[in-house]
Structure formats: C-alpha cells, structure tokens
Coordinates of C-alpha atoms in Angstrom, one line a residue:
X1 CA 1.5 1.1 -18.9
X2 CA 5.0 2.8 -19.5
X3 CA 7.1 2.3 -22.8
X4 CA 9.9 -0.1 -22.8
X5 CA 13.2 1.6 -22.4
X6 CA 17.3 0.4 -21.3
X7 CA 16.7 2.8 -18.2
X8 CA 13.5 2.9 -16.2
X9 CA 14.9 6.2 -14.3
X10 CA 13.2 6.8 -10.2
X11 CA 9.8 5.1 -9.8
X12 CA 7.0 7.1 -9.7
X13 CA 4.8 4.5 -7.4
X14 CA 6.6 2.1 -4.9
X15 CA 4.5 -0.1 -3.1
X16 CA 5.8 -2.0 -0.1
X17 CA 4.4 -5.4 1.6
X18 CA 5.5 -4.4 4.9
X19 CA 6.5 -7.7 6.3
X20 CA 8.4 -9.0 9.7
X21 CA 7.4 -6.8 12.4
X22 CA 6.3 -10.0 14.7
X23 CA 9.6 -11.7 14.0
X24 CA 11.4 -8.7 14.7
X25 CA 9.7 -8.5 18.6
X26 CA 10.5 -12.4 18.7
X27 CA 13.9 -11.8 18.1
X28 CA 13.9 -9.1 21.4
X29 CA 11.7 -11.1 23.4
X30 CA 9.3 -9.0 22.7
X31 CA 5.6 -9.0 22.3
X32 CA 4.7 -9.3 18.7
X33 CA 2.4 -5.7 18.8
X34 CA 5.9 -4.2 19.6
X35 CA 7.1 -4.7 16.4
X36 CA 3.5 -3.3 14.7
X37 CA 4.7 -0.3 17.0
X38 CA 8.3 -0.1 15.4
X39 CA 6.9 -0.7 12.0
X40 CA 4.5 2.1 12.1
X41 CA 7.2 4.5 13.3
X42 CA 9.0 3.1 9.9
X43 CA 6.6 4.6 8.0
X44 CA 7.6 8.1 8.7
X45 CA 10.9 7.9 7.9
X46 CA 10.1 6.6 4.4
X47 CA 7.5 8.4 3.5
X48 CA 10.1 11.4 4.3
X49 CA 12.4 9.7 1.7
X50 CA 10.1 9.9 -1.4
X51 CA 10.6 13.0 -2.5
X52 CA 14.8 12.9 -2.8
X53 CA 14.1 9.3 -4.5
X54 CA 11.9 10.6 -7.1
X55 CA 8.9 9.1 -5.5
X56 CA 5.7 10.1 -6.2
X57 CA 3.0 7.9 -5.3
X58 CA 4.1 5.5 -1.9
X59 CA 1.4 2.3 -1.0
X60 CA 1.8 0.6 2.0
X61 CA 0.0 -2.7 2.5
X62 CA -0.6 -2.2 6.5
X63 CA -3.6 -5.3 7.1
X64 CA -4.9 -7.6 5.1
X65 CA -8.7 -9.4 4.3
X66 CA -6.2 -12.3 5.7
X67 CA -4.8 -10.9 8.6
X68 CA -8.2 -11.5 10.5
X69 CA -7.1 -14.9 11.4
X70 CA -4.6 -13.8 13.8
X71 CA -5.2 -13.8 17.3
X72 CA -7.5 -11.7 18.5
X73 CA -5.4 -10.1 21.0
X74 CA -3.2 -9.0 17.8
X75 CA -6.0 -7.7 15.8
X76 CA -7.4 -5.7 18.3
X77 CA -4.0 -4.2 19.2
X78 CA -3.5 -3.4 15.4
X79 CA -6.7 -1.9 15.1
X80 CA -5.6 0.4 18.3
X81 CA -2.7 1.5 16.7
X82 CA -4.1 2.3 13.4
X83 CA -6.4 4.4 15.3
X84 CA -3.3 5.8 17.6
X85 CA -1.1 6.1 14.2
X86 CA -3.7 8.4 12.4
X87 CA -4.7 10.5 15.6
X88 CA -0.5 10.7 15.9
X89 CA 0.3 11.5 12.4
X90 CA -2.5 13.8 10.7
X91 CA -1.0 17.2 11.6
X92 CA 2.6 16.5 10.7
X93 CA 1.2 14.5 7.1
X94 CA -0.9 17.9 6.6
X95 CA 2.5 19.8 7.2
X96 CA 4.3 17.6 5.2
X97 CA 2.1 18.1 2.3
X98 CA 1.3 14.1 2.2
X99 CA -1.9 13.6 0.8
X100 CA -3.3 10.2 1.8
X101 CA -5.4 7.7 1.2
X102 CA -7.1 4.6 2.0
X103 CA -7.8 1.6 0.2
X104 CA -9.9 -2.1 1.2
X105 CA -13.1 -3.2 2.8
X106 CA -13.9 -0.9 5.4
X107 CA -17.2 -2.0 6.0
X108 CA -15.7 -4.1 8.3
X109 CA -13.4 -1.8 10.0
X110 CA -14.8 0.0 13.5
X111 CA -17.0 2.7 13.4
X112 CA -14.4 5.1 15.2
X113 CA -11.3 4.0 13.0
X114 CA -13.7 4.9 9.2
X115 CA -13.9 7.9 10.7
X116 CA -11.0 8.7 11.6
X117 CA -9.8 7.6 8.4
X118 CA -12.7 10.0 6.6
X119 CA -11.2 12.6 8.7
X120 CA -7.1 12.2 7.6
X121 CA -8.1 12.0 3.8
X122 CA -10.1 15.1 3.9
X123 CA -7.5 16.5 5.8
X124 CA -5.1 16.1 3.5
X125 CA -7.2 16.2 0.6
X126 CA -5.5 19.8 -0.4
X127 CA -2.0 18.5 -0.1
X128 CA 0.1 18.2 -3.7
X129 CA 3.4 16.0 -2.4
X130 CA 3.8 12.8 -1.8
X131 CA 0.6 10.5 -2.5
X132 CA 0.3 8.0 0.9
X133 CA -2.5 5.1 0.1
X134 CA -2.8 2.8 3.2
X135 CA -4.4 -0.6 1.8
X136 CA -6.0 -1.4 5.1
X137 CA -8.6 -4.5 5.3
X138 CA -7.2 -4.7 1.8
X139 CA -7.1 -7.7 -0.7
X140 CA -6.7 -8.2 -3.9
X141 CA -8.8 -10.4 -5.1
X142 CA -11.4 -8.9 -2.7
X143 CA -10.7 -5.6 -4.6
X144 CA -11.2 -7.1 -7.9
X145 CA -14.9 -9.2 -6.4
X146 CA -16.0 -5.6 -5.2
X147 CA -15.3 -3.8 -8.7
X148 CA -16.5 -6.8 -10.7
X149 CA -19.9 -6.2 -9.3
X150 CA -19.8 -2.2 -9.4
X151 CA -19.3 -3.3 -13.0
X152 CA -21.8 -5.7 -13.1
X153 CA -24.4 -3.2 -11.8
X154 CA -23.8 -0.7 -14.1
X155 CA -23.9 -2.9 -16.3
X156 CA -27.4 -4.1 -15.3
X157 CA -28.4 -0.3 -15.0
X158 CA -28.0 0.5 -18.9
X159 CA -25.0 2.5 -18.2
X160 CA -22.6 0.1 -19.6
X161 CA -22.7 -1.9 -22.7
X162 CA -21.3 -5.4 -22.0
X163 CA -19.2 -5.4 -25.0
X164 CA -17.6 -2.2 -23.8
X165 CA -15.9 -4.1 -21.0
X166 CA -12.1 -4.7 -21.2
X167 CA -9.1 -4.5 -19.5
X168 CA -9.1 -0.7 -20.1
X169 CA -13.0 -0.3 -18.1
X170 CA -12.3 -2.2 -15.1
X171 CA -9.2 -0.6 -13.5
X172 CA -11.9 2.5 -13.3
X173 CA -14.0 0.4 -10.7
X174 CA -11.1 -0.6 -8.4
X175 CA -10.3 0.8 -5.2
X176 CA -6.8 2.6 -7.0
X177 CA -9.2 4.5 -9.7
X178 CA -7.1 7.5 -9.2
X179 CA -3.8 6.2 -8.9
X180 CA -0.8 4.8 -11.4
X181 CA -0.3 1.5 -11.3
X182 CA 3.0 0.6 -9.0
X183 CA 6.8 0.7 -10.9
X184 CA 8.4 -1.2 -8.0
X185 CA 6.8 -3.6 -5.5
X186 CA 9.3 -3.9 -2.2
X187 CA 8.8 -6.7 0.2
X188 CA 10.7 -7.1 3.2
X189 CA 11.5 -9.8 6.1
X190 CA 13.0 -12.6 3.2
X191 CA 9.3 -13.9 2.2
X192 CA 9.1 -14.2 -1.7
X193 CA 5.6 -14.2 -2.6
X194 CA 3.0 -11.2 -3.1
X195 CA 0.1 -12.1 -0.7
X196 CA -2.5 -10.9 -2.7
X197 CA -1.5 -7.3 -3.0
X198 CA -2.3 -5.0 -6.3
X199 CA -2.6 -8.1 -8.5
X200 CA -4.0 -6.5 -11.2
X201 CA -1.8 -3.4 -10.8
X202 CA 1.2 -5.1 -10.2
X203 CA 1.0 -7.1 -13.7
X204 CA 3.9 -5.2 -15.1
X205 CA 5.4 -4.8 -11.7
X206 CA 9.3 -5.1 -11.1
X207 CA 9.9 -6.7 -7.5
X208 CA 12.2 -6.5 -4.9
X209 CA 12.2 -9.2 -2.1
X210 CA 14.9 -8.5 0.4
X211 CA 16.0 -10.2 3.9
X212 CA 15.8 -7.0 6.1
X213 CA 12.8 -7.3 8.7
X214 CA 10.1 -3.9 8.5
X215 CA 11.4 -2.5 11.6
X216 CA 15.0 -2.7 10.4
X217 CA 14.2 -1.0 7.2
X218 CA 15.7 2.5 6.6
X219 CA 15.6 5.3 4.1
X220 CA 18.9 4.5 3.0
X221 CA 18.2 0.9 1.9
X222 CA 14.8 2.4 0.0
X223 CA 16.8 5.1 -1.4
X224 CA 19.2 2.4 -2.6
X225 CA 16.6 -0.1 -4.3
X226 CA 14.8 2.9 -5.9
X227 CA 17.9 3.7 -7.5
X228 CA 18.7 0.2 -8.9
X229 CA 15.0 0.4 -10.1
X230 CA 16.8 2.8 -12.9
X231 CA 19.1 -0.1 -14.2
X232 CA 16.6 -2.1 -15.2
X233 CA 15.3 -2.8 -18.6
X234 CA 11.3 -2.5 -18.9
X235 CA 10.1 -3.6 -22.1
X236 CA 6.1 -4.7 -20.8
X237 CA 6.3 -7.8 -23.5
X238 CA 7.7 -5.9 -26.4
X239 CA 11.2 -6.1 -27.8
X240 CA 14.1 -3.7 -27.9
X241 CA 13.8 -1.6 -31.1

C-alpha cells in the first residue's frame, strides 16, 4: 500500500477491463469475434505506451470465469484467438522486452492453449520491461476460493499457524503473488462496475470508467488518463498531515 500524498505521480500498475469489442462489431455490422480481433490488436499499441507513461506493471482482464456463458460459437472463437494472439505476438514481446504473464483457472483452458501459454512466459521469463499479466479464465472471487484453500492446506499441513493468518498472509496465496497491487483500474465501453476483477487488489484502487469502446481505445487517451492519475490525492484512509 502507497503513502498518502497531494500528487500520486505515473502509475506503476494499470489494469484495464477491456470492455466493448462486441458492440463495437454491432455498430459495423459486423460479427461480434471481429471486434475480439480489433481488441487484441489494441493491445499492442498500449502495451507499447507503458514505458513513456511511467508504466510499469500493465493487466489486461482478456476472459472471464463468467464469460463461459456466451455462446459457444463466441467462446470458441475467443479461445482461437487467444491461441492465434500468443503464436502472433511471442517474438515481437521477447523483442520488446515484455515479460508476461498469466493469471486464472486454467485447468479449464485447452490443453494446446496452457501450453502455449507455458511456452510465452518462459519465453519471456528473462525480459526486465514492461510486466504483461493476461487474467485469462480469471475471476476474482474464484482467485480468492483458490488461495483460501492453498491456505487452508497449509494450514492443515502444520506449515501455518492459524493465528498467523491476516490480511498481510493471504495476498501471498493469490494468483498476483509477485505483483503490486494496481494504482489505476481503466474500464472502457461506458459500463461502471468492476465485474469481479482484482477485488482484493483493487481495494485502494483509483478508477477510471470512460465511454470509448476497446477497439477505439488509443495510446493517446491512456497516456492522457495515466497522467491525470498524478492529480489525484491518495491518502488510503489516512488524513492530510
């Protein structure tokens, strides 16, 4: 958790609900997988951005433990271009220096898209720029079920004493372990609501809920939020001294 200050400065983490890619294709007619197309390309372009915005750590919510009740013409089409996006885009993250990773359920996920996934992180494992996470089958509260029984177990196991559990032990058994919990949460296409994305690490969270759909998104509209994000005042509860 950060100290409370008059001027937050560039966020290190942004996370971003990347919302409106099937309205988008509605609006052109289009098939709604032709937006997930367009959105994906998005993702270049932003992740390029990070580094003159001060960005550090980028996590993009890409498909959630919800999203399985779509269609399942549009899940499978996702699932392909997941698959496509990470065959498409390892070489050039390498080159870029990205280092990426993957967070959800992927027990769930196809055998050729885990590994494929296995494959991009140890890839880029090496790489010291920006810090990619891709929450994909990813859900909050699923995240916080799945570390609650890690805990539990070790728990069980002797390893941990019960009265040694707090809100310090079990960020350590969530799927972010290794990360900083996100400075700015962006989500796009007008919806104002978090949709069970980092709810514990987004506690101390600011937000940004803007009109513009995913597709339409550009690195000039990110560079511009990341740089309000250094007006505001965080004080995490306490008051100004």
């Amino acid at each position: 958790m950060g100290k409370p200050n008059s001027e937050a400065g560039a966020p290190r983490h942004v996370a971003i609900i990347m919302d409106g890619n099937g309205r988008w294709a509605t609006l052109r007619g289009r098939p709604r997988l032709f937006g997930h197309q367009e959105g994906a390309r998005r993702v270049r372009e932003i992740v390029e951005a990070c580094p003159d915005c001060g960005v550090e750590y980028l996590t993009i919510f890409a498909f959630s433990t919800e999203n399985w009740k779509r269609t399942q013409t549009e899940v499978a089409g996702l699932m392909t271009l997941f698959r496509r996006y990470i065959t498409k885009e390892a070489r050039n993250l390498r080159a870029e220096n990205v280092r990426v990773r993957f967070i959800g359920d992927r027990l769930r996920l196809d055998k050729k898209l885990r590994s494929l996934m296995d494959e991009l992180e140890e890839l880029t494992a090496h790489c010291t720029g920006v810090n990619l996470t891709i929450a994909l089958n990813y859900g909050g509260r699923d995240e916080v079920a799945r570390a609650t029984q890690r805990l539990a177990q070790d728990v069980a196991d002797g390893k941990l004493c019960p009265s040694d559990v707090n809100e310090e032990t079990l960020p350590r058994y969530l799927d972010t372990c290794v990360l900083p919990d996100p400075d700015l949460v962006i989500r796009t296409s007008g919806e104002a609501r978090i949709s069970n994305f980092l709810l514990w690490q987004s506690a101390y969270s600011e937000y940004e809920f803007i009109e513009t759909l995913w597709p339409d998104f550009s690195a000039k509209e990110f560079a511009e939020l990341t740089s309000n994000f250094g007006t505001r005042e965080r004080r995490f509860g306490a008051v100004p001294a």
